[in-house]
């Protein structure tokens, strides 16, 4: 599967690229080609030191959409609207939102969803008809993705209205060692998954725990 990561130069994008590139062709997308290519070289070096071969390409965000079968929106919530308004050709693709609309007020994090109810529901409104949108990977911290010595012993809640797309996203998660994908229902329940993240951040902060995640048994 050809995985494209919009904003793949960021914390979670680069971490996901590191974990997925040994198993898939991964395109790291950026607003700047040069930045994407530098990020690819850095990831290749990290993986090579671990003795892992990989398939990584750096492109603009639009070229990433054009090339990929599955597109991950690894951008901060505040850039979701302008980014989706700019990108063309997402219809027919599987699109994954790990986006969490959260804010820090003083000492704690809060869930601050848009009027649509969640980031994924806002994305659904903006994406062209025929886009197969799913939500996944919202509750795993970027540092955990990046630390390749640390097994990702987490559950991945996956939401979506298209069963075929959801299956592909669950397969992608299951192909990443130790991750356990779970069907969390339709996209309508996206607020429940997204709002878990500020809870995890607050638990980490107030209990001096690092990069708290979830595992459902
Ligand atoms: N960080 C985490 O631990 C974590 C965990 C779970 C979910 N998430 C979610 O994943 C998403 C990405 O988080 P992140 O921490 O990886 O974000 P980030 O590092 O702050 O940013 C990701 C990328 O967004 C791009 N970007 C910056 N300004 C932009 C703009 N004005 N327009 C379009 N793109 C812009 C940049 O790529 P270029 O400059 O290369 O274009 C940047 O590398 C967020 O929605 C977050 O809620 C994050």
CSV table of C-alpha atoms and ligand atoms in Angstrom, one decimal:
chain,number,residue,atom,x,y,z
A,1,UNK,CA,0.0,0.0,0.0
A,2,UNK,CA,1.3,3.5,-0.8
A,3,UNK,CA,0.9,5.6,2.3
A,4,UNK,CA,1.0,9.4,2.0
A,5,UNK,CA,1.4,11.6,5.1
A,6,UNK,CA,0.3,15.2,4.7
A,7,UNK,CA,2.4,17.3,7.1
A,8,UNK,CA,4.7,14.2,7.4
A,9,UNK,CA,7.6,16.4,8.5
A,10,UNK,CA,5.9,16.9,11.9
A,11,UNK,CA,6.0,15.0,15.2
A,12,UNK,CA,3.5,12.4,14.5
A,13,UNK,CA,4.0,12.3,10.7
A,14,UNK,CA,7.7,11.5,11.0
A,15,UNK,CA,7.1,9.0,13.7
A,16,UNK,CA,4.4,7.2,11.6
A,17,UNK,CA,6.8,7.2,8.6
A,18,UNK,CA,9.5,5.6,10.7
A,19,UNK,CA,7.2,2.8,11.8
A,20,UNK,CA,5.5,2.2,8.5
A,21,UNK,CA,8.3,2.7,5.9
A,22,UNK,CA,9.9,-0.8,6.5
A,23,UNK,CA,6.5,-2.3,5.4
A,24,UNK,CA,5.0,0.1,2.9
A,25,UNK,CA,6.1,2.8,0.4
A,26,UNK,CA,5.7,5.9,2.5
A,27,UNK,CA,5.5,9.4,1.0
A,28,UNK,CA,6.3,12.2,3.4
A,29,UNK,CA,4.4,15.3,2.4
A,30,UNK,CA,5.2,18.9,3.2
A,31,UNK,CA,4.4,22.4,1.9
A,32,UNK,CA,8.1,22.4,0.8
A,33,UNK,CA,9.6,19.6,-1.2
A,34,UNK,CA,13.1,20.2,0.2
A,35,UNK,CA,11.8,19.9,3.8
A,36,UNK,CA,10.1,16.6,2.9
A,37,UNK,CA,13.3,15.2,1.3
A,38,UNK,CA,15.5,16.2,4.3
A,39,UNK,CA,13.0,14.5,6.6
A,40,UNK,CA,13.1,11.3,4.4
A,41,UNK,CA,16.9,11.3,4.6
A,42,UNK,CA,16.8,11.6,8.4
A,43,UNK,CA,14.3,8.8,8.6
A,44,UNK,CA,16.3,6.6,6.3
A,45,UNK,CA,19.4,7.1,8.4
A,46,UNK,CA,17.6,6.2,11.6
A,47,UNK,CA,16.2,3.1,10.0
A,48,UNK,CA,19.5,2.1,8.4
A,49,UNK,CA,21.2,2.2,11.8
A,50,UNK,CA,18.6,-0.3,13.0
A,51,UNK,CA,19.3,-2.5,10.1
A,52,UNK,CA,15.9,-1.8,8.5
A,53,UNK,CA,15.4,-1.2,4.8
A,54,UNK,CA,12.6,1.2,3.8
A,55,UNK,CA,10.9,2.9,0.9
A,56,UNK,CA,10.5,6.6,1.6
A,57,UNK,CA,9.8,9.5,-0.8
A,58,UNK,CA,9.6,13.2,0.0
A,59,UNK,CA,7.1,15.3,-2.0
A,60,UNK,CA,4.8,18.3,-1.7
A,61,UNK,CA,1.4,17.6,0.0
A,62,UNK,CA,-0.4,17.7,-3.4
A,63,UNK,CA,2.1,15.2,-5.0
A,64,UNK,CA,1.6,13.1,-1.9
A,65,UNK,CA,-2.1,12.9,-2.5
A,66,UNK,CA,-1.6,12.2,-6.2
A,67,UNK,CA,0.8,9.3,-5.4
A,68,UNK,CA,-0.8,7.6,-2.4
A,69,UNK,CA,-3.7,5.1,-2.0
A,70,UNK,CA,-4.1,6.0,1.7
A,71,UNK,CA,-3.6,9.6,2.9
A,72,UNK,CA,-3.0,10.5,6.6
A,73,UNK,CA,-3.7,14.1,7.6
A,74,UNK,CA,-0.9,14.7,10.1
A,75,UNK,CA,-1.4,18.4,10.5
A,76,UNK,CA,-2.5,20.5,13.5
A,77,UNK,CA,-6.3,21.1,13.7
A,78,UNK,CA,-5.9,24.9,13.1
A,79,UNK,CA,-4.6,24.1,9.6
A,80,UNK,CA,-7.1,21.4,8.7
A,81,UNK,CA,-9.6,23.7,6.8
A,82,UNK,CA,-7.0,25.6,4.6
A,83,UNK,CA,-5.1,22.4,3.9
A,84,UNK,CA,-8.2,20.4,2.8
A,85,UNK,CA,-9.5,23.4,0.8
A,86,UNK,CA,-6.2,23.4,-1.2
A,87,UNK,CA,-5.7,19.7,-1.8
A,88,UNK,CA,-7.3,18.2,-4.9
A,89,UNK,CA,-7.9,14.6,-5.9
A,90,UNK,CA,-8.8,13.0,-2.6
A,91,UNK,CA,-12.0,11.5,-3.9
A,92,UNK,CA,-11.7,7.7,-4.2
A,93,UNK,CA,-8.8,7.6,-1.7
A,94,UNK,CA,-8.8,6.4,1.9
A,95,UNK,CA,-8.1,9.4,4.1
A,96,UNK,CA,-7.2,9.0,7.8
A,97,UNK,CA,-7.6,11.8,10.4
A,98,UNK,CA,-5.5,11.5,13.6
A,99,UNK,CA,-6.4,15.2,14.2
A,100,UNK,CA,-7.4,16.2,17.7
A,101,UNK,CA,-8.9,19.7,18.3
A,102,UNK,CA,-7.4,20.4,21.7
A,103,UNK,CA,-6.2,23.5,23.6
A,104,UNK,CA,-4.1,24.1,26.6
A,105,UNK,CA,-5.7,26.4,29.2
A,106,UNK,CA,-3.3,27.2,32.0
A,107,UNK,CA,-2.2,23.9,33.4
A,108,UNK,CA,-4.6,21.5,31.6
A,109,UNK,CA,-5.7,20.4,28.1
A,110,UNK,CA,-9.3,20.6,26.9
A,111,UNK,CA,-11.2,19.2,24.0
A,112,UNK,CA,-12.4,22.1,21.8
A,113,UNK,CA,-14.3,20.6,18.9
A,114,UNK,CA,-15.6,22.7,16.0
A,115,UNK,CA,-19.4,23.1,15.6
A,116,UNK,CA,-19.5,20.0,13.4
A,117,UNK,CA,-18.7,18.0,16.6
A,118,UNK,CA,-15.2,16.8,15.9
A,119,UNK,CA,-12.2,17.4,13.6
A,120,UNK,CA,-13.1,14.2,11.6
A,121,UNK,CA,-16.7,15.4,11.2
A,122,UNK,CA,-15.4,18.8,10.0
A,123,UNK,CA,-13.1,17.0,7.5
A,124,UNK,CA,-16.0,14.9,6.2
A,125,UNK,CA,-17.8,18.2,5.5
A,126,UNK,CA,-14.9,19.6,3.5
A,127,UNK,CA,-13.8,16.4,1.6
A,128,UNK,CA,-15.2,15.7,-1.8
A,129,UNK,CA,-17.9,13.1,-2.2
A,130,UNK,CA,-16.4,9.6,-2.6
A,131,UNK,CA,-13.6,10.2,-0.2
A,132,UNK,CA,-13.4,7.3,2.2
A,133,UNK,CA,-12.7,9.0,5.5
A,134,UNK,CA,-11.7,7.2,8.7
A,135,UNK,CA,-10.4,8.4,12.1
A,136,UNK,CA,-7.4,6.5,13.6
A,137,UNK,CA,-4.1,7.0,15.5
A,138,UNK,CA,-5.5,9.9,17.6
A,139,UNK,CA,-4.3,8.6,21.0
A,140,UNK,CA,-0.7,7.6,20.5
A,141,UNK,CA,1.9,10.2,21.2
A,142,UNK,CA,4.5,11.2,18.6
A,143,UNK,CA,7.4,10.4,20.9
A,144,UNK,CA,6.2,6.8,21.1
A,145,UNK,CA,6.0,6.5,17.3
A,146,UNK,CA,9.5,7.8,17.0
A,147,UNK,CA,11.2,5.7,19.7
A,148,UNK,CA,11.7,2.5,17.7
A,149,UNK,CA,13.2,0.7,20.7
A,150,UNK,CA,9.8,1.0,22.4
A,151,UNK,CA,7.1,-1.5,21.2
A,152,UNK,CA,3.8,0.2,20.5
A,153,UNK,CA,1.7,-1.8,22.9
A,154,UNK,CA,-1.5,0.2,22.2
A,155,UNK,CA,-5.0,-0.1,20.9
A,156,UNK,CA,-6.0,2.0,17.9
A,157,UNK,CA,-9.6,3.0,17.8
A,158,UNK,CA,-10.7,3.2,14.2
A,159,UNK,CA,-14.0,5.0,13.2
A,160,UNK,CA,-15.5,5.2,9.7
A,161,UNK,CA,-18.7,4.9,7.7
A,162,UNK,CA,-17.1,2.8,4.9
A,163,UNK,CA,-16.4,-0.7,6.0
A,164,UNK,CA,-13.9,-1.4,3.2
A,165,UNK,CA,-11.9,1.7,4.1
A,166,UNK,CA,-12.0,0.9,7.8
A,167,UNK,CA,-10.7,-2.5,7.0
A,168,UNK,CA,-7.7,-1.0,5.1
A,169,UNK,CA,-6.9,1.3,8.0
A,170,UNK,CA,-7.2,-1.5,10.5
A,171,UNK,CA,-4.9,-3.6,8.3
A,172,UNK,CA,-2.4,-0.8,8.2
A,173,UNK,CA,-2.5,-0.5,12.0
A,174,UNK,CA,-2.2,-4.3,12.5
A,175,UNK,CA,0.8,-4.3,10.2
A,176,UNK,CA,2.6,-2.0,12.6
A,177,UNK,CA,4.2,-4.3,15.2
A,178,UNK,CA,2.2,-4.6,18.5
A,179,UNK,CA,-0.5,-2.1,17.6
A,180,UNK,CA,-4.0,-3.5,18.0
A,181,UNK,CA,-6.7,-1.9,15.8
A,182,UNK,CA,-10.3,-2.0,17.1
A,183,UNK,CA,-13.4,-1.0,15.3
A,184,UNK,CA,-14.8,1.9,17.3
A,185,UNK,CA,-17.9,2.4,15.1
A,186,UNK,CA,-19.0,5.0,12.6
A,187,UNK,CA,-17.5,8.4,12.1
A,188,UNK,CA,-20.3,9.9,14.3
A,189,UNK,CA,-18.4,8.6,17.4
A,190,UNK,CA,-15.2,10.5,16.4
A,191,UNK,CA,-15.7,13.0,19.3
A,192,UNK,CA,-15.3,10.2,21.8
A,193,UNK,CA,-11.9,9.1,20.4
A,194,UNK,CA,-10.5,12.6,19.8
A,195,UNK,CA,-11.5,13.7,23.3
A,196,UNK,CA,-9.6,10.9,24.9
A,197,UNK,CA,-6.3,12.6,23.9
A,198,UNK,CA,-6.6,15.6,26.2
A,199,UNK,CA,-7.5,13.2,29.0
A,200,UNK,CA,-4.3,11.2,28.3
A,201,UNK,CA,-2.3,14.4,28.2
A,202,UNK,CA,-3.7,15.6,31.5
A,203,UNK,CA,-3.1,12.2,33.1
A,204,UNK,CA,0.5,12.4,32.0
A,205,UNK,CA,0.9,15.9,33.2
A,206,UNK,CA,-0.6,15.6,36.6
A,207,UNK,CA,0.8,12.2,37.4
A,208,UNK,CA,4.3,12.7,35.9
A,209,UNK,CA,3.8,10.0,33.4
A,210,UNK,CA,5.3,10.2,30.0
A,211,UNK,CA,3.3,9.8,26.8
A,212,UNK,CA,0.3,8.0,28.2
A,213,UNK,CA,-1.6,5.7,25.8
A,214,UNK,CA,-4.5,3.3,25.9
A,215,UNK,CA,-4.8,-0.4,25.6
A,216,UNK,CA,-8.3,-2.0,25.6
A,217,UNK,CA,-8.5,-5.7,26.7
B,1,LIG,N1,2.0,15.1,18.4
B,1,LIG,C1,1.3,14.1,18.9
B,1,LIG,O1,1.8,13.4,19.9
B,1,LIG,C2,0.0,13.6,18.4
B,1,LIG,C3,-0.6,12.4,18.8
B,1,LIG,C4,-1.8,12.1,18.2
B,1,LIG,C5,-2.5,12.9,17.3
B,1,LIG,N2,-1.9,14.0,16.9
B,1,LIG,C6,-2.5,14.9,15.9
B,1,LIG,O2,-1.7,14.8,14.7
B,1,LIG,C7,-1.7,16.1,14.1
B,1,LIG,C8,-0.3,16.5,13.8
B,1,LIG,O3,0.3,16.7,15.1
B,1,LIG,P1,1.9,17.1,15.2
B,1,LIG,O4,2.2,17.2,16.6
B,1,LIG,O5,2.7,16.1,14.3
B,1,LIG,O6,1.9,18.5,14.5
B,1,LIG,P2,3.1,19.5,14.1
B,1,LIG,O7,4.4,18.7,14.3
B,1,LIG,O8,3.0,20.7,14.9
B,1,LIG,O9,2.9,19.9,12.6
B,1,LIG,C9,2.8,18.9,11.6
B,1,LIG,C10,3.1,19.5,10.3
B,1,LIG,O10,2.1,20.5,9.9
B,1,LIG,C11,2.6,21.3,8.9
B,1,LIG,N3,2.2,22.7,9.0
B,1,LIG,C12,2.7,23.6,9.8
B,1,LIG,N4,2.0,24.8,9.6
B,1,LIG,C13,1.1,24.6,8.6
B,1,LIG,C14,0.2,25.4,7.8
B,1,LIG,N5,0.1,26.7,8.1
B,1,LIG,N6,-0.5,24.8,6.9
B,1,LIG,C15,-0.4,23.5,6.6
B,1,LIG,N7,0.5,22.7,7.2
B,1,LIG,C16,1.2,23.2,8.2
B,1,LIG,C17,4.1,21.2,9.0
B,1,LIG,O11,4.6,20.6,7.8
B,1,LIG,P3,5.4,21.4,6.6
B,1,LIG,O12,6.0,22.6,7.2
B,1,LIG,O13,6.4,20.4,6.2
B,1,LIG,O14,4.4,21.7,5.6
B,1,LIG,C18,4.4,20.4,10.2
B,1,LIG,O15,5.5,19.6,10.1
B,1,LIG,C19,-2.5,17.0,15.0
B,1,LIG,O16,-3.8,17.2,14.5
B,1,LIG,C20,-2.5,16.3,16.3
B,1,LIG,O17,-3.7,16.6,17.0
B,1,LIG,C21,-0.6,14.4,17.4
